[in-house]
Coordinates of C-alpha atoms and ligand atoms in Angstrom, one line a residue:
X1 CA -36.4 -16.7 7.2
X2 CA -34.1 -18.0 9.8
X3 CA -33.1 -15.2 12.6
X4 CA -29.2 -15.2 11.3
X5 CA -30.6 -14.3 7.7
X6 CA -33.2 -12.0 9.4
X7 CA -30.2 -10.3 11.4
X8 CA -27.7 -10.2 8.0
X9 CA -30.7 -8.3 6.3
X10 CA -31.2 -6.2 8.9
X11 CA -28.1 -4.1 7.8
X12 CA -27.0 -1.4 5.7
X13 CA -26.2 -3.4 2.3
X14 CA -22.6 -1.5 1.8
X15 CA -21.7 -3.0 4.9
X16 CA -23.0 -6.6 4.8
X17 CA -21.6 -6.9 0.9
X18 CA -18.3 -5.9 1.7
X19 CA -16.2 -8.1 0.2
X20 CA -14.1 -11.0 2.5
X21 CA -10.4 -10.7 1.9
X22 CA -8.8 -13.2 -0.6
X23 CA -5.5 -13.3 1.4
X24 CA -6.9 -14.0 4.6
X25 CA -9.2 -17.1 2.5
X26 CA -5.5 -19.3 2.1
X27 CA -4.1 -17.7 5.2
X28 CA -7.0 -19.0 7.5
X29 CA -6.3 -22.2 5.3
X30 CA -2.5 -22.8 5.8
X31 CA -1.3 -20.9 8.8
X32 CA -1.1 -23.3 11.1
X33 CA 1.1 -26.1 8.4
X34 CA 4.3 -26.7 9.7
X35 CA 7.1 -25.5 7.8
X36 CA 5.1 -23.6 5.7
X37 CA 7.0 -20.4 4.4
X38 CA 4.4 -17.5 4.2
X39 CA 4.4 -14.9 0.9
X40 CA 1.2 -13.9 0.9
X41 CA 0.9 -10.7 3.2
X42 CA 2.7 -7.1 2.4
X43 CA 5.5 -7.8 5.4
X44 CA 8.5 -9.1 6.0
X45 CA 9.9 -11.6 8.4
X46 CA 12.1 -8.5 10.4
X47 CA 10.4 -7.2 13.4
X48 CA 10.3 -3.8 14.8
X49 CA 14.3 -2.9 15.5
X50 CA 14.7 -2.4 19.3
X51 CA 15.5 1.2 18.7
X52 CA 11.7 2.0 17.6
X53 CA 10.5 -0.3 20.1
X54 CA 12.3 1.1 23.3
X55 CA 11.0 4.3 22.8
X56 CA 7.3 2.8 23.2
X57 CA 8.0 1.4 26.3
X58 CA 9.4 4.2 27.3
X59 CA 7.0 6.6 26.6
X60 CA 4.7 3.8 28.2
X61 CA 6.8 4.0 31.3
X62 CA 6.8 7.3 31.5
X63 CA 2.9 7.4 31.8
X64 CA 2.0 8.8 28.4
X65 CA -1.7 7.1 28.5
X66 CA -4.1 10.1 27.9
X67 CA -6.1 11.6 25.1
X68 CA -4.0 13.5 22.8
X69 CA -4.0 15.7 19.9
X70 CA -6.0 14.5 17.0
X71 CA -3.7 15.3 14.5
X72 CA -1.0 13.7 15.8
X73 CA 1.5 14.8 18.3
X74 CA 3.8 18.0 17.3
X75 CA 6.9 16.0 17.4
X76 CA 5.6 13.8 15.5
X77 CA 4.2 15.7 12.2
X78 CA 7.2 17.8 12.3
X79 CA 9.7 14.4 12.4
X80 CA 7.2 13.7 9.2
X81 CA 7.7 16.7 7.6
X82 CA 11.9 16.5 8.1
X83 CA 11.4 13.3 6.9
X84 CA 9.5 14.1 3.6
X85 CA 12.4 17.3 2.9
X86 CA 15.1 14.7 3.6
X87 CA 13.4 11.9 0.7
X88 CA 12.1 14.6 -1.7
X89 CA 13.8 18.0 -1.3
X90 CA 13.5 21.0 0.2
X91 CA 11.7 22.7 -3.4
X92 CA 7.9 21.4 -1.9
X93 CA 6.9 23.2 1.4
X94 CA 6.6 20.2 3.7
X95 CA 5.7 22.0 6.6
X96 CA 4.1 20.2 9.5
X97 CA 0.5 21.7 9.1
X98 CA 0.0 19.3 6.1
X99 CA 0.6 16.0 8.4
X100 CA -1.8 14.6 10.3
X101 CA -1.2 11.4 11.5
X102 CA -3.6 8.3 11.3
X103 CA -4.2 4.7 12.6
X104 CA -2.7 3.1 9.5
X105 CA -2.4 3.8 6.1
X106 CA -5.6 1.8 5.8
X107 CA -7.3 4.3 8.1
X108 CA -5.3 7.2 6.0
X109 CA -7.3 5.9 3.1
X110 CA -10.3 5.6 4.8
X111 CA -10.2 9.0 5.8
X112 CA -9.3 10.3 2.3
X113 CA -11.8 8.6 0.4
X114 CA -14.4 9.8 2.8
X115 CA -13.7 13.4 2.6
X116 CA -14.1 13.6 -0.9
X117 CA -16.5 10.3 -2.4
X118 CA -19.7 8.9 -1.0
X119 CA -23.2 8.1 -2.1
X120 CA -24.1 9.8 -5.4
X121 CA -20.4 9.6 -6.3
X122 CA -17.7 7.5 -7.9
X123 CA -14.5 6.7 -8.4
X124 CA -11.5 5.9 -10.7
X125 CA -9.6 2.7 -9.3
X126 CA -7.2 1.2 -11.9
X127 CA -6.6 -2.7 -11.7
X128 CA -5.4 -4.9 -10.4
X129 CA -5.0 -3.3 -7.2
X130 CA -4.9 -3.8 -3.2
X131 CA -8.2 -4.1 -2.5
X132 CA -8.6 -2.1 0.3
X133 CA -9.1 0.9 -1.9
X134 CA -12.4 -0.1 -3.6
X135 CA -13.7 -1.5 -0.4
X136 CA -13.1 1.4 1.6
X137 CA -14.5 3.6 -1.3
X138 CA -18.0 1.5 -1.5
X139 CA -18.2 1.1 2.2
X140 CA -18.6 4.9 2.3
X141 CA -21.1 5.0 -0.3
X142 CA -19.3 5.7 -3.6
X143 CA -19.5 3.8 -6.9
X144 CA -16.2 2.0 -7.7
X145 CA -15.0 2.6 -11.9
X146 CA -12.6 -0.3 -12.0
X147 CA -10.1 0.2 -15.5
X148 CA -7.8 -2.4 -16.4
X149 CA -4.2 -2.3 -16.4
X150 CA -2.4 -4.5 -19.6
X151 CA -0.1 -6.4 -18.7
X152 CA 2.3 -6.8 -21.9
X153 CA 5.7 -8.0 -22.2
X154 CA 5.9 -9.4 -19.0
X155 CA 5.1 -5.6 -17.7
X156 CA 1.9 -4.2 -16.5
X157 CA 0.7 -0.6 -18.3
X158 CA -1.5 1.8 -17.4
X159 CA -3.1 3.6 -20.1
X160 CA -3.7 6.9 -18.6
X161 CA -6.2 8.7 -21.1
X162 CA -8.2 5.0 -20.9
X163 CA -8.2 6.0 -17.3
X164 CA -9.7 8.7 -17.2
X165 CA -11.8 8.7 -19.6
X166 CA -13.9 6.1 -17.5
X167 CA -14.4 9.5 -15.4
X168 CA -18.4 10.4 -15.6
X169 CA -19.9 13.4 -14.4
X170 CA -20.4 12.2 -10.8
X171 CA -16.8 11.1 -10.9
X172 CA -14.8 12.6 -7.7
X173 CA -11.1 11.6 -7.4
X174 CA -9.0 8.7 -9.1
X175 CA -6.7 6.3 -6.8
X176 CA -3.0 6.0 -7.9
X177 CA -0.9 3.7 -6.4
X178 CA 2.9 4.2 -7.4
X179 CA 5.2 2.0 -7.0
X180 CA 1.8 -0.8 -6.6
X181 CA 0.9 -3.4 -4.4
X182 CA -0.1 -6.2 -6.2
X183 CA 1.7 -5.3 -10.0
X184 CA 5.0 -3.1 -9.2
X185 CA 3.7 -0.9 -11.5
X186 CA 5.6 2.3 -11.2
X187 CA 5.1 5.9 -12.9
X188 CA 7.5 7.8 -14.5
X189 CA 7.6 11.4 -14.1
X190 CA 6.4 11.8 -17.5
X191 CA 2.9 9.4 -16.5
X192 CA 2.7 11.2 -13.1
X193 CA 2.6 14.8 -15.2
X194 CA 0.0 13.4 -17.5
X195 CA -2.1 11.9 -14.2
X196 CA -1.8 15.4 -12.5
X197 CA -2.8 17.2 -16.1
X198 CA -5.9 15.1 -16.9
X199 CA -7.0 15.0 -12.9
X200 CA -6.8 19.0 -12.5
X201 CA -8.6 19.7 -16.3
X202 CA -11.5 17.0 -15.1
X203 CA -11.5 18.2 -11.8
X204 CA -11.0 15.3 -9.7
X205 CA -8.9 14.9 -6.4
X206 CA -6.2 12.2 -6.8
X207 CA -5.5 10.0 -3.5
X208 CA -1.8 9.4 -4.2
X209 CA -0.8 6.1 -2.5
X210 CA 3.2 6.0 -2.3
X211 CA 3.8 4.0 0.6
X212 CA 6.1 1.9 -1.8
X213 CA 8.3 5.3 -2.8
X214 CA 11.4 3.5 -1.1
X215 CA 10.9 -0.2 -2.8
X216 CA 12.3 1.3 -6.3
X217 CA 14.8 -0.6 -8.1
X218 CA 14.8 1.6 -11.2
X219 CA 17.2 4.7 -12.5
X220 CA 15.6 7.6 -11.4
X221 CA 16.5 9.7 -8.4
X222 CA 19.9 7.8 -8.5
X223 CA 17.7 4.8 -6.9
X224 CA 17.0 6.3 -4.3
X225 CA 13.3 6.5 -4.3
X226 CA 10.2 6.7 -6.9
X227 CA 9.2 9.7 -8.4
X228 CA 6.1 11.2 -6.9
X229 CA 3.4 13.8 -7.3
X230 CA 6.0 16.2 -4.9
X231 CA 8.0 16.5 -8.2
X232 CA 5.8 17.9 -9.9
X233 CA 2.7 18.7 -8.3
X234 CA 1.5 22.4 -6.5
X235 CA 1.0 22.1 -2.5
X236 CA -2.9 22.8 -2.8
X237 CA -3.3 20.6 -5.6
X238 CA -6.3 18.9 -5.1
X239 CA -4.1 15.6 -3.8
X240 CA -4.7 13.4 -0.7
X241 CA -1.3 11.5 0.4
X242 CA -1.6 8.6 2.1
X243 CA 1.5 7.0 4.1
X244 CA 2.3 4.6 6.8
X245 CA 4.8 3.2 9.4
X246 CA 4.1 -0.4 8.1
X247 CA 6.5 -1.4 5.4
X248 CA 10.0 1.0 5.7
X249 CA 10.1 1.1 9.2
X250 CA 8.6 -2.7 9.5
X251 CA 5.7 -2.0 11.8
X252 CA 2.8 -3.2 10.2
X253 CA 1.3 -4.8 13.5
X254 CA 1.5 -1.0 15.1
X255 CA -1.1 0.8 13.2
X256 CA 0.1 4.0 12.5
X257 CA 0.0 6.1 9.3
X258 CA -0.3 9.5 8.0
X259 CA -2.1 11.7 6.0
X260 CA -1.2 14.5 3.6
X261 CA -3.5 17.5 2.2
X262 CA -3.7 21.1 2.3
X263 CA -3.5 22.6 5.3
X264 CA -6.7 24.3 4.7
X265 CA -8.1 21.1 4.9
X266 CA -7.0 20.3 8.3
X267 CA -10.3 20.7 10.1
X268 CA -12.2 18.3 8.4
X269 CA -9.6 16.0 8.8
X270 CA -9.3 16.5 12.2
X271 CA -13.2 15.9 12.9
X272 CA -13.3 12.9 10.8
X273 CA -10.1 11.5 13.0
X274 CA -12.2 12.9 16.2
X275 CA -15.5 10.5 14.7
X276 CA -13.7 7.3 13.9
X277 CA -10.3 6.5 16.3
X278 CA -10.5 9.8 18.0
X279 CA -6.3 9.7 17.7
X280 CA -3.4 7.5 18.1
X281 CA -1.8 6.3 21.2
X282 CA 0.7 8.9 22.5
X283 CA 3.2 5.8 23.2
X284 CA 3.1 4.2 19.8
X285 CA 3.4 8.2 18.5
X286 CA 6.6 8.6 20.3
X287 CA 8.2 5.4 18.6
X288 CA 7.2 6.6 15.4
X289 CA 8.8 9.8 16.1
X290 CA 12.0 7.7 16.7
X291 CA 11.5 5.4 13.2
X292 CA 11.4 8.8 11.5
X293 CA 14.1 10.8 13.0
X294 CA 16.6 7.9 13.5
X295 CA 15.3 4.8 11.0
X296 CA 17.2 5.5 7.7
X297 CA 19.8 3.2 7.9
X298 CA 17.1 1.1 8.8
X299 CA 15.5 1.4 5.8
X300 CA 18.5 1.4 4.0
X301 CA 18.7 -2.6 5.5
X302 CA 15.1 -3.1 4.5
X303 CA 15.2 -1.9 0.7
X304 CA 18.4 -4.1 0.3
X305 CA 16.6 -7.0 1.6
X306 CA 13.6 -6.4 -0.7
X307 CA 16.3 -6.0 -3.7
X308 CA 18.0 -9.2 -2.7
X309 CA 14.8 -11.0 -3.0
X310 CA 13.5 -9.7 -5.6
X311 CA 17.0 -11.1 -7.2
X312 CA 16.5 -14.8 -5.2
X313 CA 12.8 -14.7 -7.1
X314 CA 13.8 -13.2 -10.4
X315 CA 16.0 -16.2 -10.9
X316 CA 14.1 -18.9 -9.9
X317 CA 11.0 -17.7 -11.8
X318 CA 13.7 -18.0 -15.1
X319 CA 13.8 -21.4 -14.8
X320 CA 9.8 -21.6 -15.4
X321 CA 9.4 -21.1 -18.9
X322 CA 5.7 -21.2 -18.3
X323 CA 6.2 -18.2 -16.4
X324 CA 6.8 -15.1 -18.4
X325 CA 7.5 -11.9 -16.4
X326 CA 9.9 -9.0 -15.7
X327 CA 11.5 -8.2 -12.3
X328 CA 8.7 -5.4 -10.6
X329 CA 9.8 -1.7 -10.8
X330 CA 9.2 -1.1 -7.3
X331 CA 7.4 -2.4 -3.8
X332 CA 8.3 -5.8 -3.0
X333 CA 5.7 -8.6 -4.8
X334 CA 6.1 -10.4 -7.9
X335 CA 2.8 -10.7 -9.6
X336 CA 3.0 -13.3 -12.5
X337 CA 0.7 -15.8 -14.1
X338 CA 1.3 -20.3 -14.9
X339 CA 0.5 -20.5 -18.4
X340 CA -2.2 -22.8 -18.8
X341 CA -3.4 -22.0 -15.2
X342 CA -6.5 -19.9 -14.7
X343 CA -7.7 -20.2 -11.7
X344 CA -5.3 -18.5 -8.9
X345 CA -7.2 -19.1 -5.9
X346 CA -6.9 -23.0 -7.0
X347 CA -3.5 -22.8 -7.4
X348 CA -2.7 -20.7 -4.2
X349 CA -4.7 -23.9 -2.3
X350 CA -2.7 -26.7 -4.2
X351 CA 0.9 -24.6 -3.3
X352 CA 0.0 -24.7 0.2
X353 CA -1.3 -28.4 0.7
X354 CA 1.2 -29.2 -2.0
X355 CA 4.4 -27.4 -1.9
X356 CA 4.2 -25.9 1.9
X357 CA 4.2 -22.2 0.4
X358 CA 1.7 -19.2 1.0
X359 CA 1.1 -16.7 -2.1
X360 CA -1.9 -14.6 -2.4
X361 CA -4.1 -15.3 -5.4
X362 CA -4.0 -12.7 -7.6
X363 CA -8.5 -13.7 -7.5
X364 CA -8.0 -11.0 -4.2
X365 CA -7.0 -7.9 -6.4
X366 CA -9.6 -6.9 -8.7
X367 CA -10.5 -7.3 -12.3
X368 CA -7.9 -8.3 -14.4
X369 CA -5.7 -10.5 -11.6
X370 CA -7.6 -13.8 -12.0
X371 CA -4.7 -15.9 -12.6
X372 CA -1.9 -14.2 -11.4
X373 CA -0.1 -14.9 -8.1
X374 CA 1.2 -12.3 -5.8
X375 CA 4.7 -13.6 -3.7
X376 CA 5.9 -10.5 -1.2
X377 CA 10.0 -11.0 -1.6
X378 CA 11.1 -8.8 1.3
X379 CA 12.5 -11.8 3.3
X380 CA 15.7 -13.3 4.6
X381 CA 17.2 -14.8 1.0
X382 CA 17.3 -18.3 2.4
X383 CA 14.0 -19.0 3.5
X384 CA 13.1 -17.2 0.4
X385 CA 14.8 -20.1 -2.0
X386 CA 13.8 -22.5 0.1
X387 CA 10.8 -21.4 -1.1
X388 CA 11.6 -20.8 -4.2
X389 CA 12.8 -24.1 -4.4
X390 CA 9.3 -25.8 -3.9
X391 CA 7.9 -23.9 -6.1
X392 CA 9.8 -24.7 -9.1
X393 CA 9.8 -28.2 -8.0
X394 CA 6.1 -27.9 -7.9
X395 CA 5.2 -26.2 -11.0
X396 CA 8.3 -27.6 -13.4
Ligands
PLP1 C1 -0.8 0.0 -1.5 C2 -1.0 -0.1 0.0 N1 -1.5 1.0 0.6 C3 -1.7 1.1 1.9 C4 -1.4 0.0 2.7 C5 -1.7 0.2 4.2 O1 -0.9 -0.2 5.1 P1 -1.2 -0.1 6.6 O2 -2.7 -0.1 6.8 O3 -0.5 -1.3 7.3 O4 -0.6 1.2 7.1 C6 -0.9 -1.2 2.2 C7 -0.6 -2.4 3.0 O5 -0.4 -3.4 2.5 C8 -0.7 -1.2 0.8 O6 -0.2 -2.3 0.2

């Protein structure tokens, strides 16, 4: 045994098997083409507006480099919780006791899965899905229960009593992502009742994942946003919220996110933010504070984008006929399938040596994906068919 295998060996097997990221496979491949026009990460081509930015440097100017508060600064959970009364009404207590604020969404997930799955334990993870999810859920011990979304009609379904009756009796919590990364798969108020239904009478904690709630081009809420467990659900519910700065307020590079929980559970979340990052950086705090209190428009800007591309795509893609798929309910990717094409992470490899264009292989998202390609649309429309372009060049 050489000593590299020896060392590999060495460790604890739900960290050495977790799995290598699909997207970062054909981004390590074609980042550095010229000319290439990336699609394949959840981010668009806007950076942080100066607004949010100033306010880092100023709090960095100002000196604001200690330790701080675990759960996030007070300004910042309550500008949280005025934000969450200003997108879903005042009728859910959103009071700043159930924010607590996080290194990313990622890390918001982390934390969630943590606190209620680990070894012994499983849980529910419909699919395709952003993989982070199921890693983060076996790298703390737990046994993944994948269940297949259909995808019919051009749509993708989720047959909720299919879902959870994959539960078993070590099953702890069920994730649902709404609107989703990779599908667009969105759940009406009526599938969000039956999720919260089946999850309280089994007994399982849902980690609610609406990061996407703005990305909604449907009817409900006049448009505005997605309907969401607030509608309908209690405020001790047994549900963990995860959120993050990245995608309405464009600051995926910052890391910051958020949970939401019960008070009660405040504690343990604390500790487990005390044993991993130990807090976020006052400075980058303060410019979230700034997203939230003053970034609306901003999003405003950001949604239209994303619906402006998802148009620039939606027609394009008609033009393919061996391309059969409706425009995405909500986020901001277009997950379709090549007739006659199976193998995505091929394909993703032959668009970027051959057509100059990044998507993510639908191989990255779980069971069920395999040859589907995933294209994030929030992007200025002209590089976006330019793209488009290319791509029905290549494949017509
Ligand atoms: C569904 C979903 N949840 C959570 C996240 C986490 O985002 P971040 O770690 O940048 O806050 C992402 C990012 O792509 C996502 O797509």
């Amino acid at each position: 045994m050489s000593i590299n295998q020896g060392l590999l060996d060495a460790l604890r097997p739900a960290a050495r098997l977790a799995p290598a990221s699909g997207i970062v496979e054909m981004v390590n491949h074609g980042l550095e083409r010229e000319g290439l026009i990336p699609l394949w990460a959840g981010e668009g081509d806007l950076p942080t507006p100066k607004f949010i930015r100033n306010a880092a440097v100023a709090s960095l100017g100002a000196g604001e480099t200690f330790y701080t508060y675990q759960r996030g600064i007070p300004l910042l959970r309550r500008a949280i919780s005025d934000y969450m009364t200003r997108l879903y009404g005042d009728a859910f207590p959103f009071e700043p006791e159930r924010f607590f604020v996080t290194g990313s969404g990622m890390q918001a997930i982390q934390i969630a899965v943590a606190s209620v799955a680990g070894p012994g334990s499983s849980v529910l993870v419909p699919t395709p899905t952003w993989p982070n999810f199921p890693a983060a859920a076996e790298l703390s011990g737990a046994e993944v229960i994948t269940v297949l979304m259909a995808f019919e009609d051009g749509r993708w379904q989720l047959d909720i009593d299919t879902l959870f009756d994959a539960a078993r009796p070590d099953t702890k919590a069920v994730f649902i992502n709404s609107p989703g990364n990779p599908t667009g798969w969105t759940a009406s108020d009526e599938e969000l009742q039956k999720i919260l239904s089946r999850a309280r009478r089994q007994g399982l904690w849902i980690i609610a994942d609406e990061i996407y709630a703005r990305f909604y081009y449907g009817a409900a809420n006049d448009g505005f946003r997605a309907d969401s467990f607030h509608d309908l659900a209690e405020p001790d519910d047994r549900i963990l919220y995860v959120n993050t700065l990245s995608k309405n307020w464009a600051m995926t590079g910052w890391r910051i996110g958020w949970i939401e929980a019960p008070p009660v559970l405040g504690t343990v979340i604390e500790n487990l933010i005390q044993y991993s990052t130990s807090g976020v950086a006052t400075f980058i705090q303060k410019a979230a504070v700034t997203a939230l209190n003053d970034g609306d428009d901003f999003i405003t800007e950001q949604v239209a984008r994303a619906r402006a591309g998802r148009d620039v795509v939606t027609e394009a893609l008609s033009k393919l006929p061996q391309v059969q798929v409706s425009p995405p309910e909500g986020a901001f990717y277009y997950f379709f399938a090549v007739d006659g094409v199976e193998d995505s992470r091929k394909l993703g490899f032959e668009m970027i040596d051959q057509a100059g264009i990044g998507l993510a292989p639908g191989t990255a998202f779980g069971p069920g994906g395999e040859a589907f390609m995933r294209l994030c649309f929030i992007r200025q429309a002209a590089s976006l068919r330019e793209a488009m372009d290319r791509l029905v060049k290549m494949l017509g």
